[in-house]
PDB file of C-alpha atoms in Angstrom:
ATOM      1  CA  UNK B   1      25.787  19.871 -10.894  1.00  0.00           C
ATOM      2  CA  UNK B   2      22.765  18.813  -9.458  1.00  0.00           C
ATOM      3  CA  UNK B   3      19.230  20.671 -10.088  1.00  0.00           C
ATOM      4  CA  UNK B   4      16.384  21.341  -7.708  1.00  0.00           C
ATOM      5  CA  UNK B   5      12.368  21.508  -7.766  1.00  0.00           C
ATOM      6  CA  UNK B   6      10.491  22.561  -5.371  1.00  0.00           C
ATOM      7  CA  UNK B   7       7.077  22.010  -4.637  1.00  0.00           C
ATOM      8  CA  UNK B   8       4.290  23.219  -2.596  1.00  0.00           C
ATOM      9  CA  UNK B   9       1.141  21.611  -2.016  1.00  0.00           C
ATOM     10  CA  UNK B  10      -1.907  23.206  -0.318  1.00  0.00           C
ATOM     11  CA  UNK B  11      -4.210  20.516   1.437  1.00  0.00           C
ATOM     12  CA  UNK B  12      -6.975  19.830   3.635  1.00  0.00           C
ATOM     13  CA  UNK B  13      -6.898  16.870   5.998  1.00  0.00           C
ATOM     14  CA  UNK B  14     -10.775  16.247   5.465  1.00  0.00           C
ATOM     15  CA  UNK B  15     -10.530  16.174   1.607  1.00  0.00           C
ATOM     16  CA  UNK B  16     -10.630  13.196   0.039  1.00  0.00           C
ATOM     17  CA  UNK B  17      -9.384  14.645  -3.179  1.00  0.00           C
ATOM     18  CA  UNK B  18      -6.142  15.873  -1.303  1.00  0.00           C
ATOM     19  CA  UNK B  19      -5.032  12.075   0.056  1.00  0.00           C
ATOM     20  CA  UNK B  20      -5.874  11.556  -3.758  1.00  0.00           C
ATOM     21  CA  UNK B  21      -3.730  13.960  -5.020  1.00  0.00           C
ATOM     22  CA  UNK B  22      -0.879  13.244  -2.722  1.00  0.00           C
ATOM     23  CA  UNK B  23      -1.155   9.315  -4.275  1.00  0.00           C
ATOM     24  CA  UNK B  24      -0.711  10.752  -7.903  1.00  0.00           C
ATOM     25  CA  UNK B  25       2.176  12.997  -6.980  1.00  0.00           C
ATOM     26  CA  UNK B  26       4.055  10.326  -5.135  1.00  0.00           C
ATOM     27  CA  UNK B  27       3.723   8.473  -8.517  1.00  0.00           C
ATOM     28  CA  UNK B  28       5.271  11.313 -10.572  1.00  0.00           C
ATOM     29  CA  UNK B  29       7.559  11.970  -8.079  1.00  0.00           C
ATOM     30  CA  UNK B  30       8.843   8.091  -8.606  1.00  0.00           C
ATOM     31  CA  UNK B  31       8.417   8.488 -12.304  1.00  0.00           C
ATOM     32  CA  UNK B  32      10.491  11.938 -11.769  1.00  0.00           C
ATOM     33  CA  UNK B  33      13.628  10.175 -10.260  1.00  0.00           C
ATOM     34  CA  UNK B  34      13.456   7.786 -12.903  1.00  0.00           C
ATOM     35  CA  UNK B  35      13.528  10.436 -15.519  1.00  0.00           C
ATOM     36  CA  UNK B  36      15.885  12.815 -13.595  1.00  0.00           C
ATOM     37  CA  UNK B  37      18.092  10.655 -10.797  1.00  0.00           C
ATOM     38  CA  UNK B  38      20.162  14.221  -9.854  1.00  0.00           C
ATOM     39  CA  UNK B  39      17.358  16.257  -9.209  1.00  0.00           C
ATOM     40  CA  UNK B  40      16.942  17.318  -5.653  1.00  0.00           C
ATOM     41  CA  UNK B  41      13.377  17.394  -4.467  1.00  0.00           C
ATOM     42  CA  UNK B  42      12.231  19.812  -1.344  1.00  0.00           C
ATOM     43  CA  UNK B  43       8.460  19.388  -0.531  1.00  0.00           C
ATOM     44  CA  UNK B  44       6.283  21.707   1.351  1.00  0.00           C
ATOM     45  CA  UNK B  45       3.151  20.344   2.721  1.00  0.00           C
ATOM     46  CA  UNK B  46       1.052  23.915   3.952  1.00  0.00           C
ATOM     47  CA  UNK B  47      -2.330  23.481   5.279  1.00  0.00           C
ATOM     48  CA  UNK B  48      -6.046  25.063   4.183  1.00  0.00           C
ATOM     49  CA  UNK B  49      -8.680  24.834   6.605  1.00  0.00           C
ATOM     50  CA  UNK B  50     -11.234  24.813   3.967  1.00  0.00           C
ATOM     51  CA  UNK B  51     -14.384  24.703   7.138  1.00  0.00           C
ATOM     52  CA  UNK B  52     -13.087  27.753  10.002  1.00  0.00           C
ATOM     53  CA  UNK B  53     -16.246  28.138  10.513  1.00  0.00           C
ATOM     54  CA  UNK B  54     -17.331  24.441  11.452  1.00  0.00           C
ATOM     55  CA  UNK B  55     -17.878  23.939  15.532  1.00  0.00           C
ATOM     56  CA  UNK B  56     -15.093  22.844  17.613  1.00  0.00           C
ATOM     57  CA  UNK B  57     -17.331  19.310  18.242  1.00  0.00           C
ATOM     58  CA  UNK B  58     -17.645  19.406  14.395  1.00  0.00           C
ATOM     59  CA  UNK B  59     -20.803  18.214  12.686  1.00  0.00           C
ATOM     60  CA  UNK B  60     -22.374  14.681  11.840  1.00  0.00           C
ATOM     61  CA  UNK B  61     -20.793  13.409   8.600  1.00  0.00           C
ATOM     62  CA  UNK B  62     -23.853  12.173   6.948  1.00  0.00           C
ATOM     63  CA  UNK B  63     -25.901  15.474   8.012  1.00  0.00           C
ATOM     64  CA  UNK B  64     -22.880  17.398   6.570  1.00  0.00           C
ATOM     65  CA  UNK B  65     -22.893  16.715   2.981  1.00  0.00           C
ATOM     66  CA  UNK B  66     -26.457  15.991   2.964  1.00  0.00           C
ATOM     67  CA  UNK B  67     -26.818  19.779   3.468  1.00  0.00           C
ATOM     68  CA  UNK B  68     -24.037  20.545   0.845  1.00  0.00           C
ATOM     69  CA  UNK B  69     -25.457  18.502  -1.276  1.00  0.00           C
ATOM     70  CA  UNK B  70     -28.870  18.658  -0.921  1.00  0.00           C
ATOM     71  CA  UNK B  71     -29.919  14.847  -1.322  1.00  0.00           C
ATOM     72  CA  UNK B  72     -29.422  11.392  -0.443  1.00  0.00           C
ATOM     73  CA  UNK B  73     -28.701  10.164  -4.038  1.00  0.00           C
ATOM     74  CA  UNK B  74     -26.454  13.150  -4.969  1.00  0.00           C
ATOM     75  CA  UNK B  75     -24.132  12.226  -1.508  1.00  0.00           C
ATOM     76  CA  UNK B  76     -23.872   8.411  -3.234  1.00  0.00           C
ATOM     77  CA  UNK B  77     -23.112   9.726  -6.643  1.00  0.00           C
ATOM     78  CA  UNK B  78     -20.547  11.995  -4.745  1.00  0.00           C
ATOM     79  CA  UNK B  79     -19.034   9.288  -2.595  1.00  0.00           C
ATOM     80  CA  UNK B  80     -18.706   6.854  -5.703  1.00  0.00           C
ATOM     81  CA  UNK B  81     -16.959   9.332  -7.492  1.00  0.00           C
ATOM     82  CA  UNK B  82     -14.422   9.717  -4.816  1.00  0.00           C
ATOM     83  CA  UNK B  83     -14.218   6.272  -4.333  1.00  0.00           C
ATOM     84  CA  UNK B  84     -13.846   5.325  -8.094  1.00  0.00           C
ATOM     85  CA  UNK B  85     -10.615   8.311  -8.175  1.00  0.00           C
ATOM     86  CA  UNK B  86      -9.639   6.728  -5.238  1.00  0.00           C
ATOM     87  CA  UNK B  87      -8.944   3.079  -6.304  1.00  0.00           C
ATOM     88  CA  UNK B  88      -7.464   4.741  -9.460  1.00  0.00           C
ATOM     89  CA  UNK B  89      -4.988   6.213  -7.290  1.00  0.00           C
ATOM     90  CA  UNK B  90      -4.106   2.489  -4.979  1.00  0.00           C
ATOM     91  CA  UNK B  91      -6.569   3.633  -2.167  1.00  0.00           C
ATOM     92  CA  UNK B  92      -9.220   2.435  -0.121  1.00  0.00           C
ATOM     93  CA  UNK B  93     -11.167   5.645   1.527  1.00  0.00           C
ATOM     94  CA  UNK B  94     -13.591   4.030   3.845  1.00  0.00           C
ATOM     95  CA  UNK B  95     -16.701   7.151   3.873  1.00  0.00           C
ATOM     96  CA  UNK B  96     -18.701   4.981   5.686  1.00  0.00           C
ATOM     97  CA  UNK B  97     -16.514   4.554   8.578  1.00  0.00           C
ATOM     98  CA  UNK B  98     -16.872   8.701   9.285  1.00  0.00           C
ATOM     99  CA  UNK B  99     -18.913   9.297  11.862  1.00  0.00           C
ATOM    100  CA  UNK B 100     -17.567  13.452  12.555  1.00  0.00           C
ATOM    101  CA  UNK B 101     -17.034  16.076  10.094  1.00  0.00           C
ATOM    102  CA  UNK B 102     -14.397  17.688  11.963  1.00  0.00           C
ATOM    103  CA  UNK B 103     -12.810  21.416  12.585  1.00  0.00           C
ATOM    104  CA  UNK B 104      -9.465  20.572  10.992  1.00  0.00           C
ATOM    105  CA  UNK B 105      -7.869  23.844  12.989  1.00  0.00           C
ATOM    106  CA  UNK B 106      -6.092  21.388  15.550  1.00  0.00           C
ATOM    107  CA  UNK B 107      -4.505  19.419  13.115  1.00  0.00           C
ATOM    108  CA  UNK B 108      -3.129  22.173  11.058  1.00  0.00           C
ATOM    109  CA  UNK B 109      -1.540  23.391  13.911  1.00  0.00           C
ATOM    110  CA  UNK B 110      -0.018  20.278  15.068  1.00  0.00           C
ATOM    111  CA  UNK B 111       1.082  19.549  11.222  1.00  0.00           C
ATOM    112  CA  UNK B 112       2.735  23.250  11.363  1.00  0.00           C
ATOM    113  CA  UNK B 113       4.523  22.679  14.861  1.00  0.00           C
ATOM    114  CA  UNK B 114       5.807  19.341  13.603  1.00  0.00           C
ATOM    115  CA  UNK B 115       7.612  21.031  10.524  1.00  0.00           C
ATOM    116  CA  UNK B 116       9.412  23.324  13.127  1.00  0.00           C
ATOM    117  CA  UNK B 117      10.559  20.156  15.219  1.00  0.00           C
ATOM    118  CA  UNK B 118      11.028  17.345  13.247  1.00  0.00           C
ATOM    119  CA  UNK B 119      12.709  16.306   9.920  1.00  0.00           C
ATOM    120  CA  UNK B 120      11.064  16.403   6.553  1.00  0.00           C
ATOM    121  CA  UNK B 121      10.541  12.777   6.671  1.00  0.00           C
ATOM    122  CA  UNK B 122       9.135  12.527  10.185  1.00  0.00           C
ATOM    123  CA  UNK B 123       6.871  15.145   8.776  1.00  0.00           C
ATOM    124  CA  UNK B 124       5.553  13.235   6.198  1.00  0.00           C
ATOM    125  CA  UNK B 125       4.719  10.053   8.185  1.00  0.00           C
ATOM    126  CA  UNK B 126       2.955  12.336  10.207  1.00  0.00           C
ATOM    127  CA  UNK B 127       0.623  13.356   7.555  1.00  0.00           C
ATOM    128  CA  UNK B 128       0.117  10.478   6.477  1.00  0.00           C
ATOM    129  CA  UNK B 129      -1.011   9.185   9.826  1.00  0.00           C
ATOM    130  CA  UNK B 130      -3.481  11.700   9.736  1.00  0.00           C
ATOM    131  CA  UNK B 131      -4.967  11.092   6.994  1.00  0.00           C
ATOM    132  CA  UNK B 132      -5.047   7.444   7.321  1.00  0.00           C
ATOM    133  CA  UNK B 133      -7.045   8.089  10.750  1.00  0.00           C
ATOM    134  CA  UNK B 134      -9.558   9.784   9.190  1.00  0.00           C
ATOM    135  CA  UNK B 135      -9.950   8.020   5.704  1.00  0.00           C
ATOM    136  CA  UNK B 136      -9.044   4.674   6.920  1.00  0.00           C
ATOM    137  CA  UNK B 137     -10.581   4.196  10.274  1.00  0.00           C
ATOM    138  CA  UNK B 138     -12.395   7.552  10.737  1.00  0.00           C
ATOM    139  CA  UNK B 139     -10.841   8.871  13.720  1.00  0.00           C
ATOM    140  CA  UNK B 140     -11.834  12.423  14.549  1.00  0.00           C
ATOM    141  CA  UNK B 141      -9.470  14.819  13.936  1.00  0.00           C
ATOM    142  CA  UNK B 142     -10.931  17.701  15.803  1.00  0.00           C
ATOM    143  CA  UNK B 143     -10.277  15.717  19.276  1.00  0.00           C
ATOM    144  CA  UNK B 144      -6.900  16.684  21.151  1.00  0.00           C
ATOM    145  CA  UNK B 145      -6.554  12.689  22.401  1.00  0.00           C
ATOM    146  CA  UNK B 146      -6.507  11.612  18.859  1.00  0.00           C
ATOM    147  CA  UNK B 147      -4.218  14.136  17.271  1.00  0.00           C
ATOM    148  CA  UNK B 148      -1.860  13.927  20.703  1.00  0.00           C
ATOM    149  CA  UNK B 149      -1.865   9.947  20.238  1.00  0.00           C
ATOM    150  CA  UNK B 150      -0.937  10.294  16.358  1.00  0.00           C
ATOM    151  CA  UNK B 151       1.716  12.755  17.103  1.00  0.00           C
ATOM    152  CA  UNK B 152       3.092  10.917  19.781  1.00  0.00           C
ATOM    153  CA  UNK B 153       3.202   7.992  17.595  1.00  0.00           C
ATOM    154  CA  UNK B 154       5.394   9.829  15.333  1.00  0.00           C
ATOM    155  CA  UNK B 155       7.736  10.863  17.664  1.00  0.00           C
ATOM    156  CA  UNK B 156       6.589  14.173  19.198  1.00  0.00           C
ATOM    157  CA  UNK B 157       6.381  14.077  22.873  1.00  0.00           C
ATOM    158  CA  UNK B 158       2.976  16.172  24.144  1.00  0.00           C
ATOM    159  CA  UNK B 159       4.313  18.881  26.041  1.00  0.00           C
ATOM    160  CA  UNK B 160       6.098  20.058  22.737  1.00  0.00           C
ATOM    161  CA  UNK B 161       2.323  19.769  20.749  1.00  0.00           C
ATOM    162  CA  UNK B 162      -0.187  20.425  23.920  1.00  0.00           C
ATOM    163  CA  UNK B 163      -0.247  24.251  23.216  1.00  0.00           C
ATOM    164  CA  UNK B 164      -1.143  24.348  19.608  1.00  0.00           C
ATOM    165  CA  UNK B 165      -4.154  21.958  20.192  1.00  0.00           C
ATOM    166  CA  UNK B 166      -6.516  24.571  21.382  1.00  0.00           C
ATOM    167  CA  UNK B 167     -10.095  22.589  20.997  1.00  0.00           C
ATOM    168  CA  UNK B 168     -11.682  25.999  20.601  1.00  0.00           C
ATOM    169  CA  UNK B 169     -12.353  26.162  16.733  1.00  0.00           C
ATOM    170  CA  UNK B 170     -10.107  29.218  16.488  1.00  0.00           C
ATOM    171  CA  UNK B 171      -9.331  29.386  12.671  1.00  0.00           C
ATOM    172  CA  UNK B 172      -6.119  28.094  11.235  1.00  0.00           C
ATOM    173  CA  UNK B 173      -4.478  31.071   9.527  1.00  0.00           C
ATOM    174  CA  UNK B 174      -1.681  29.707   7.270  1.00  0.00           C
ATOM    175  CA  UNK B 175       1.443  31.337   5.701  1.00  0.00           C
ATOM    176  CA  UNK B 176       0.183  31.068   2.192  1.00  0.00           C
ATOM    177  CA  UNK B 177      -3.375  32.004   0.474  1.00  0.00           C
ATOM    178  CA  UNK B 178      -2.350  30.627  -3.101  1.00  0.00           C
ATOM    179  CA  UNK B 179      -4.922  27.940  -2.565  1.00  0.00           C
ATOM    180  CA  UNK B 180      -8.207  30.299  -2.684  1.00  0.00           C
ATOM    181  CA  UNK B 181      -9.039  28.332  -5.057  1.00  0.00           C
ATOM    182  CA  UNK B 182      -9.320  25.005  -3.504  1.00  0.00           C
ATOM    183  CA  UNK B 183      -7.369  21.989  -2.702  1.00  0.00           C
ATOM    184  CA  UNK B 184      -5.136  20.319  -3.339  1.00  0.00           C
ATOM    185  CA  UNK B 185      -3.331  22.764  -5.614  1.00  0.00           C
ATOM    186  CA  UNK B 186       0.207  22.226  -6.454  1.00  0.00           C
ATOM    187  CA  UNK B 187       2.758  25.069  -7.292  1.00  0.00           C
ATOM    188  CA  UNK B 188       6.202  23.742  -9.271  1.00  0.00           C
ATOM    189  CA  UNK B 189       9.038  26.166  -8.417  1.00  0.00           C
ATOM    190  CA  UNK B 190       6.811  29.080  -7.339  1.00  0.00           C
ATOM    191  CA  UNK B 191       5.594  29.589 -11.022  1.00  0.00           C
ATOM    192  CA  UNK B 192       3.488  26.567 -12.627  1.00  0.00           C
ATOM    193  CA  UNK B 193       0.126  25.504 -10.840  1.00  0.00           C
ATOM    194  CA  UNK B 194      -1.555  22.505 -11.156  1.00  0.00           C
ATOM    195  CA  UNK B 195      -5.237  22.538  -9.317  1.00  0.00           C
ATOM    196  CA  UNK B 196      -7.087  19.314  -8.016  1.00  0.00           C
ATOM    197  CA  UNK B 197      -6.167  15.696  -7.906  1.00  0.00           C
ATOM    198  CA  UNK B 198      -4.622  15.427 -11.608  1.00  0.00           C
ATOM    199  CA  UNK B 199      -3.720  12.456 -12.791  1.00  0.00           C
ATOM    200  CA  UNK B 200       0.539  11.555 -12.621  1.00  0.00           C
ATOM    201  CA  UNK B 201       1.252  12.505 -16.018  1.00  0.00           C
ATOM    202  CA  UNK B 202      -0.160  15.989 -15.549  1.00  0.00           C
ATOM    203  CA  UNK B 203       1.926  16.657 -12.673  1.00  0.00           C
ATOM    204  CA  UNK B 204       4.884  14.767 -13.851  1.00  0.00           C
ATOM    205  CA  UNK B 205       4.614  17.305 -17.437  1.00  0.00           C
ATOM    206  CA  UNK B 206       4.299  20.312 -14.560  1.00  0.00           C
ATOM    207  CA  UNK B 207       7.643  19.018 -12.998  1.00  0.00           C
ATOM    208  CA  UNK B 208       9.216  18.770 -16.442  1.00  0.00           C
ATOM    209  CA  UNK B 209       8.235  22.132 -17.233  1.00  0.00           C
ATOM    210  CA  UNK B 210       9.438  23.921 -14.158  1.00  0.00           C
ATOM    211  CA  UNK B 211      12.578  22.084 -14.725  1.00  0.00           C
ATOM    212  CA  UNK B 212      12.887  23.333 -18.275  1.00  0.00           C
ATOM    213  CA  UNK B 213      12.094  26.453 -17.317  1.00  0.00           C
ATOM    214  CA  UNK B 214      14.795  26.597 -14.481  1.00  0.00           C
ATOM    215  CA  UNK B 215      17.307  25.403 -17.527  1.00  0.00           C
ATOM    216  CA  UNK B 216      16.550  28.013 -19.861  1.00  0.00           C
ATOM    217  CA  UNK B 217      16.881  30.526 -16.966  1.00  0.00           C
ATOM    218  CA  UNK B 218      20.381  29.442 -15.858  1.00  0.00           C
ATOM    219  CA  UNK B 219      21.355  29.244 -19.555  1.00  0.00           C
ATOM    220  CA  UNK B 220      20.346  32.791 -20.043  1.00  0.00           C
ATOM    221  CA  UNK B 221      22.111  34.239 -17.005  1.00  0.00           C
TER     222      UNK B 221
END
C-alpha cells in the first residue's frame, strides 16, 4: 500500500531565499525517493506577495534595498550572503542583472490561474520560468508582456491568462496566511513547519517525521 506526503510551500517570486529553498527541497525530495520509492508526493506551490504595497511600475532595485537596508556596504554584505547560499544550493542568482523591484501581484495571479488549467508539472515549469526571468536575466515581473510571453511559453494561450494580469497593483490575496511569518515556509502534511531556506537534511528529517507520524496514526486507528 502506498503512502502519501504532502507538502505546501509558501513563496515569493522576488525572494531569493525562496528559489533557494525550492533547490534544497528538490534535493530532499530526490534523497526522499531514494529512501522511500512508494511514497506518493503532491506539492502545492501557494503564493505570498510579501510587497502589496509596492507601485504597479515597481521601484528601482538598487534604491530598494538601499532604503531597507540603510547602506551601500550592508546591500553587498546582503547580496554576498545570498549569493554564497545560493551556490550552496547549484545556483547562479545574477543581483546585478535587476534593474526593477517589482509588484509580484501579476504573477501570483497568473501562477494561481495556471494551477486551475494546467497539470502539476506544467505548473512547475512555469514557476520555474519565472523565477529564472527574474534571477537569471532580470526580467520584470510586474510587466503583463513578460509574464504573457513566459506563460505562453509554457503552454497557456493569452486569452485564458489576459484577465488575471491586471497591471494595477491590486494586492494578491491568497488562500492561505500560514506564511505570516515569511517565506519560504514549508508545511509537511498540514502539521510540521519548516521556515526559511533550510538546508536538505532539515527538510528531508521534516519529511521523515510527517511520514512517521502518518504511520503511527494509521497504526493506532
Amino acid at each position: 500500500m502506498s503512502r502519501s506526503l504532502r507538502i505546501d510551500v509558501f513563496f515569493d517570486f522576488i525572494c531569493p531565499w525562496c528559489l533557494i529553498g525550492k533547490r534544497q527541497l528538490e534535493r530532499a525530495l530526490a534523497q526522499l525517493r531514494l529512501d522511500h520509492p512508494g511514497v506518493v508526493v503532491e506539492l502545492a506551490w501557494h503564493g505570498v506577495q510579501l510587497l502589496p504595497q509596492m507601485p504597479a511600475q515597481g521601484e528601482p532595485f538598487a534604491e530598494f534595498y538601499l532604503n531597507r537596508l540603510g547602506s551601500a556596504e550592508a546591500v553587498r554584505l546582503r547580496q554576498a550572503q545570498v549569493q554564497h547560499a545560493a551556490a550552496a544550493a547549484g545556483l547562479q542568482i545574477d543581483l546585478s542583472r535587476i534593474a526593477r523591484m517589482p509588484n509580484t501581484a501579476d504573477a501570483h495571479r497568473l501562477m494561481q490561474r495556471a494551477a486551475e488549467l494546467l497539470a502539476p508539472a506544467q505548473c512547475e515549469v512555469l514557476l520555474e520560468r519565472l523565477f529564472a526571468a527574474y534571477f537569471h536575466r532580470g526580467e520584470d515581473l510586474g510587466e503583463r508582456a513578460t509574464l504573457l510571453n513566459i506563460a505562453e511559453s509554457c503552454g497557456l494561450q493569452q486569452a485564458a491568462v489576459v484577465d488575471c494580469l491586471r497591471g494595477d497593483a491590486t494586492p494578491f490575496v491568497g488562500a492561505f496566511s500560514a506564511a505570516a511569518g515569511g517565506v519560504p515556509h514549508f508545511i509537511f502534511d498540514r502539521r510540521r513547519s519548516v521556515s526559511g531556506a533550510q538546508p536538505a537534511e532539515v527538510l528531508l528529517a521534516a519529511m521523515h517525521e510527517a511520514l512517521a507520524h502518518s504511520a503511527a496514526q494509521g497504526l493506532s486507528a
